[in-house]
Short mmCIF file of C-alpha atoms in Angstrom, two decimals:
data_model
loop_
_atom_site.label_atom_id
_atom_site.label_comp_id
_atom_site.label_asym_id
_atom_site.label_seq_id
_atom_site.Cartn_x
_atom_site.Cartn_y
_atom_site.Cartn_z
CA ASN A 1 -4.42 -24.35 -2.46
CA LEU A 2 -1.68 -26.85 -3.28
CA VAL A 3 0.88 -24.18 -2.39
CA THR A 4 -0.83 -22.36 0.48
CA GLN A 5 -2.97 -25.24 1.84
CA GLY A 6 -5.83 -22.76 1.55
CA ILE A 7 -6.37 -19.68 3.68
CA GLN A 8 -6.00 -20.95 7.23
CA VAL A 9 -7.75 -19.88 10.44
CA SER A 10 -6.64 -16.35 11.48
CA GLU A 11 -4.89 -15.72 8.17
CA ALA A 12 -5.59 -12.51 6.25
CA ALA A 13 -5.30 -12.78 2.47
CA THR A 14 -5.92 -10.41 -0.40
CA ILE A 15 -6.37 -10.55 -4.15
CA ALA A 16 -4.65 -7.48 -5.62
CA GLY A 17 -5.07 -6.12 -9.11
CA LEU A 18 -6.02 -3.14 -11.22
CA THR A 19 -9.63 -2.27 -12.00
CA GLY A 20 -11.18 -4.74 -14.43
CA MET A 21 -8.77 -7.59 -13.73
CA GLY A 22 -11.44 -9.72 -12.07
CA LYS A 23 -10.54 -9.43 -8.37
CA SER A 24 -14.16 -9.66 -7.22
CA ILE A 25 -14.80 -12.62 -9.50
CA VAL A 26 -11.85 -14.53 -8.07
CA ALA A 27 -13.05 -13.66 -4.55
CA GLY A 28 -16.35 -15.24 -5.57
CA GLU A 29 -14.44 -18.34 -6.72
CA PHE A 30 -13.00 -18.64 -3.22
CA GLY A 31 -16.49 -18.21 -1.78
CA ALA A 32 -18.13 -20.75 -4.10
CA ASN A 33 -15.43 -23.35 -3.51
CA SER A 34 -15.67 -22.82 0.26
CA LEU A 35 -19.42 -23.35 0.07
CA LEU A 36 -18.92 -26.60 -1.84
CA GLU A 37 -16.37 -27.68 0.78
CA GLY A 38 -18.98 -27.32 3.51
CA LEU A 39 -18.15 -23.88 4.96
CA ASN A 40 -20.52 -21.06 5.85
CA VAL A 41 -19.39 -18.01 3.89
CA LEU A 42 -20.10 -14.39 4.78
CA HIS A 43 -19.44 -12.15 1.78
CA ILE A 44 -19.56 -8.42 2.54
CA THR A 45 -19.64 -6.31 -0.61
CA LEU A 46 -18.96 -2.58 -0.75
CA GLU A 47 -18.22 -2.20 -4.46
CA ASN A 48 -21.03 -4.24 -6.03
CA THR A 49 -24.64 -4.61 -4.99
CA SER A 50 -25.80 -7.70 -3.14
CA GLU A 51 -27.93 -8.58 -6.19
CA GLN A 52 -24.92 -8.44 -8.53
CA THR A 53 -22.86 -10.53 -6.14
CA ALA A 54 -25.61 -13.13 -5.75
CA GLN A 55 -26.09 -13.33 -9.51
CA ARG A 56 -22.34 -13.89 -9.93
CA TYR A 57 -22.49 -16.76 -7.46
CA ASP A 58 -25.51 -18.20 -9.29
CA THR A 59 -23.60 -17.98 -12.58
CA ARG A 60 -20.46 -19.55 -11.11
CA LEU A 61 -22.37 -22.45 -9.54
CA SER A 62 -24.79 -23.14 -12.40
CA GLN A 63 -22.48 -22.19 -15.33
CA ILE A 64 -25.40 -20.42 -16.99
CA GLU A 65 -24.31 -17.15 -18.59
CA TYR A 66 -24.38 -14.10 -16.34
CA ASP A 67 -26.62 -12.01 -18.61
CA THR A 68 -29.18 -14.81 -18.72
CA ILE A 69 -29.41 -14.85 -14.94
CA LYS A 70 -29.23 -11.06 -14.56
CA LEU A 71 -32.02 -10.44 -17.08
CA TYR A 72 -33.91 -13.66 -16.21
CA GLY A 73 -33.76 -14.70 -19.86
CA PHE A 74 -33.85 -18.47 -19.28
CA ASN A 75 -35.11 -20.86 -21.91
CA LYS A 76 -36.80 -24.03 -20.63
CA THR A 77 -33.63 -26.11 -20.76
CA GLN A 78 -31.58 -23.51 -18.87
CA LEU A 79 -34.25 -23.06 -16.22
CA ALA A 80 -34.52 -26.82 -15.71
CA HIS A 81 -30.71 -27.04 -15.37
CA PHE A 82 -30.64 -24.12 -12.93
CA ASN A 83 -33.35 -25.64 -10.75
CA LYS A 84 -31.65 -29.05 -10.84
CA ILE A 85 -28.28 -27.62 -9.72
CA PHE A 86 -29.67 -25.57 -6.87
CA GLY A 87 -32.15 -28.24 -5.86
CA ALA A 88 -29.29 -30.71 -5.50
CA MET A 89 -27.24 -28.24 -3.46
CA LYS A 90 -30.18 -27.44 -1.21
CA SER A 91 -30.73 -31.12 -0.45
CA SER A 92 -27.05 -31.98 0.05
CA LEU A 93 -25.55 -28.91 1.76
CA THR A 94 -26.23 -27.82 5.32
CA ASN A 95 -24.09 -24.68 4.94
CA ASP A 96 -24.75 -21.46 2.99
CA ILE A 97 -23.45 -18.15 1.68
CA VAL A 98 -24.75 -14.91 3.17
CA ILE A 99 -24.17 -11.76 1.12
CA LYS A 100 -24.26 -8.44 2.97
CA GLU A 101 -24.16 -5.16 1.09
CA ALA A 102 -22.45 -2.30 2.94
CA ILE A 103 -22.18 1.43 2.42
CA LYS A 104 -18.67 2.85 2.52
CA LYS A 105 -19.24 5.50 5.19
CA GLU A 106 -20.89 2.91 7.50
CA ALA A 107 -18.54 -0.01 6.92
CA ASP A 108 -15.80 -0.50 9.48
CA ILE A 109 -14.68 -3.50 11.51
CA VAL A 110 -17.41 -2.77 14.09
CA PHE A 111 -20.00 -3.13 11.32
CA VAL A 112 -18.37 -6.42 10.30
CA ASP A 113 -18.51 -7.74 13.86
CA LYS A 114 -22.16 -6.72 14.29
CA THR A 115 -22.99 -8.56 11.08
CA VAL A 116 -21.14 -11.71 12.17
CA GLU A 117 -22.73 -11.68 15.63
CA THR A 118 -26.25 -11.00 14.33
CA LEU A 119 -25.93 -13.95 11.98
CA ARG A 120 -24.58 -16.10 14.81
CA LEU A 121 -27.65 -15.31 16.94
CA ASP A 122 -29.78 -16.38 13.96
CA GLY A 123 -27.91 -19.72 13.81
CA PHE A 124 -25.38 -18.92 11.08
CA GLU A 125 -21.79 -19.47 12.22
CA THR A 126 -19.39 -17.78 9.82
CA ASP A 127 -16.52 -20.06 8.75
CA PHE A 128 -14.98 -17.87 6.04
CA LEU A 129 -15.13 -14.08 5.74
CA ILE A 130 -14.82 -12.20 2.44
CA ILE A 131 -14.74 -8.39 2.35
CA ASP A 132 -14.75 -6.77 -1.09
CA SER A 133 -12.96 -4.51 -0.40
CA CYS A 134 -11.05 -3.38 2.70
CA ASP A 135 -9.80 -0.48 0.55
CA LEU A 136 -13.33 0.97 0.72
CA MET A 137 -13.84 0.53 4.47
CA GLU A 138 -13.64 3.22 7.12
CA ALA A 139 -10.93 3.30 9.79
CA THR A 140 -11.94 2.99 13.44
CA SER A 141 -9.15 5.37 14.46
CA SER A 142 -8.08 8.70 12.97
CA TYR A 143 -4.56 9.40 11.73
CA ASP A 144 -2.97 12.47 10.21
CA ALA A 145 -1.29 10.43 7.50
CA HIS A 146 -3.54 8.81 4.87
CA ARG A 147 -1.13 5.84 4.68
CA LEU A 148 -1.56 5.07 8.39
CA ASP A 149 -5.32 5.54 8.13
CA ARG A 150 -5.51 2.95 5.36
CA ALA A 151 -3.11 0.60 7.11
CA SER A 152 -5.22 0.67 10.28
CA ILE A 153 -8.14 -0.88 8.35
CA TYR A 154 -5.97 -3.83 7.39
CA TRP A 155 -4.71 -4.18 10.97
CA ASP A 156 -8.36 -4.20 12.13
CA PHE A 157 -9.12 -6.91 9.57
CA LYS A 158 -6.16 -9.05 10.61
CA PHE A 159 -6.72 -8.68 14.36
CA TYR A 160 -10.43 -9.41 13.94
CA LEU A 161 -9.69 -12.66 12.10
CA LYS A 162 -7.27 -13.61 14.86
CA ALA A 163 -9.78 -12.82 17.62
CA LYS A 164 -12.60 -14.72 15.91
CA ARG A 165 -10.38 -17.55 14.63
CA LEU A 166 -11.55 -17.03 11.06
CA PRO A 167 -9.83 -17.22 7.69
CA GLY A 168 -10.40 -14.02 5.73
CA LEU A 169 -10.05 -12.68 2.20
CA THR A 170 -10.28 -9.16 0.81
CA THR A 171 -9.43 -7.39 -2.43
CA THR A 172 -6.87 -4.62 -2.89
CA GLN A 173 -6.18 -2.09 -5.61
CA LEU A 174 -2.77 -1.93 -7.27
CA LYS A 175 -1.04 1.33 -8.15
CA VAL A 176 -1.64 2.66 -11.66
CA GLY A 177 2.05 2.10 -12.38
CA ALA A 178 1.44 -1.67 -12.29
CA LYS A 179 -0.38 -1.57 -15.62
CA HIS A 180 0.99 -3.93 -18.29
CA LYS A 181 3.73 -5.40 -16.11
CA GLU A 182 4.08 -8.34 -13.73
CA ALA A 183 3.24 -6.69 -10.41
CA THR A 184 4.59 -7.50 -6.94
CA VAL A 185 3.60 -6.55 -3.40
CA GLU A 186 5.53 -3.32 -3.94
CA ASP A 187 2.76 -2.29 -6.35
CA LEU A 188 -0.01 -2.43 -3.72
CA SER A 189 -1.38 0.97 -2.82
CA GLU A 190 0.22 1.87 0.54
CA ALA A 191 2.44 -1.10 -0.27
CA TYR A 192 4.75 -1.25 2.73
CA ASP A 193 2.02 -1.44 5.38
CA LYS A 194 -0.27 -3.85 3.55
CA ALA A 195 2.55 -6.17 2.53
CA ARG A 196 3.70 -6.32 6.14
CA ILE A 197 0.22 -6.94 7.58
CA LEU A 198 -1.20 -9.53 5.20
CA ASP A 199 -0.32 -13.23 5.38
CA ILE A 200 -1.06 -14.13 1.77
CA VAL A 201 -1.00 -11.79 -1.23
CA TYR A 202 -2.36 -13.02 -4.56
CA ILE A 203 -1.57 -10.63 -7.41
CA MET A 204 -3.28 -10.37 -10.79
CA SER A 205 -1.17 -8.89 -13.61
CA GLN A 206 -1.72 -8.46 -17.32
CA SER A 207 0.60 -7.60 -20.21
CA LYS A 208 -0.68 -5.84 -23.32
CA GLU A 209 -0.69 -9.15 -25.20
CA GLN A 210 -2.53 -10.91 -22.38
CA GLN A 211 -5.12 -8.12 -22.32
CA LYS A 212 -5.90 -8.73 -26.00
CA ASN A 213 -6.43 -12.43 -25.25
CA HIS A 214 -8.37 -11.93 -21.99
CA VAL A 215 -5.66 -13.66 -19.97
CA VAL A 216 -4.18 -12.65 -16.61
CA THR A 217 -1.25 -13.91 -14.57
CA PHE A 218 -2.36 -14.97 -11.09
CA LYS A 219 0.56 -15.16 -8.69
CA ILE A 220 1.12 -15.95 -5.02
CA ASP A 221 3.57 -13.13 -4.34
CA LYS A 222 3.62 -13.45 -0.55
CA ASN A 223 2.91 -16.52 1.54
CA ARG A 224 3.96 -16.05 5.15
CA ASP A 225 3.90 -19.75 5.98
CA GLY A 226 5.02 -21.27 2.73
CA LYS A 227 6.22 -20.98 -0.83
CA GLY A 228 5.70 -17.79 -2.80
CA ASN A 229 6.30 -16.56 -6.35
CA VAL A 230 4.08 -19.29 -7.79
CA LYS A 231 2.00 -18.26 -10.79
CA VAL A 232 -0.51 -19.52 -13.31
CA GLU A 233 -2.23 -17.98 -16.33
CA LEU A 234 -6.01 -17.62 -16.15
CA PHE A 235 -8.59 -16.92 -18.87
CA GLN A 236 -11.15 -14.21 -18.02
CA ASP A 237 -14.49 -15.88 -18.75
CA TYR A 238 -16.84 -13.08 -17.71
CA GLU A 239 -19.84 -14.76 -19.33
CA LYS A 240 -19.58 -17.55 -16.74
CA MET A 241 -18.01 -15.35 -14.02
CA ARG A 242 -14.95 -17.58 -13.81
CA LEU A 243 -11.23 -17.34 -14.35
CA THR A 244 -10.07 -20.72 -15.62
CA GLU A 245 -6.54 -22.03 -15.92
CA VAL A 246 -4.97 -21.69 -19.37
CA THR A 247 -3.65 -25.05 -20.46
CA THR A 248 -0.93 -25.39 -23.06
CA PRO A 249 -0.82 -28.42 -25.40
#
């Protein structure tokens, strides 16, 4: 945020990485922080279930281990802490997170708009849109070339954010060739189109040594309105569903 000033209205951003890097977890970090900053968050999930996504948010916000929440294995102290955290948020926050699970063959930008408008009629005005992931969505137009078909989904996403005056975040898969190297926008699948369309590209990379230590490099590789090539090392804390900055003495 210090570099990008956050994802601004009408900006389309993505978190790119290989499978298992923690893209969805970082997307949840953006969602949780936006909630705590007073924004209404709509999180559309195609890869994970709504229950999994909600449990990840609960873990992130309460800092109780994910398996404890998933299996409802609370001891009395943990349950009291959980209730205290969410009781305080309920009394102090007027905003919320809505999680919507989508099926790949039904999820296109029309589905997204129907979801946003249905929530609006129910009194929920979306301030921040997360889609995990645009790579799994359907195109609204048909193209002979797979590359153009995939690119059209990202154009739909960008134009929708512009029309609705929303900041938006998605997740994107990197090419297999990006394994164990510091990746760039050139390593995005269908790289040329996505790199051109998106305003901000965060990239998660991991060397062999980092993989052993559960560390990833998180880099702003593209920032249309500001400084890029800024990076930080993050520790993959999957028990707490967080990626925390690695500090050196």
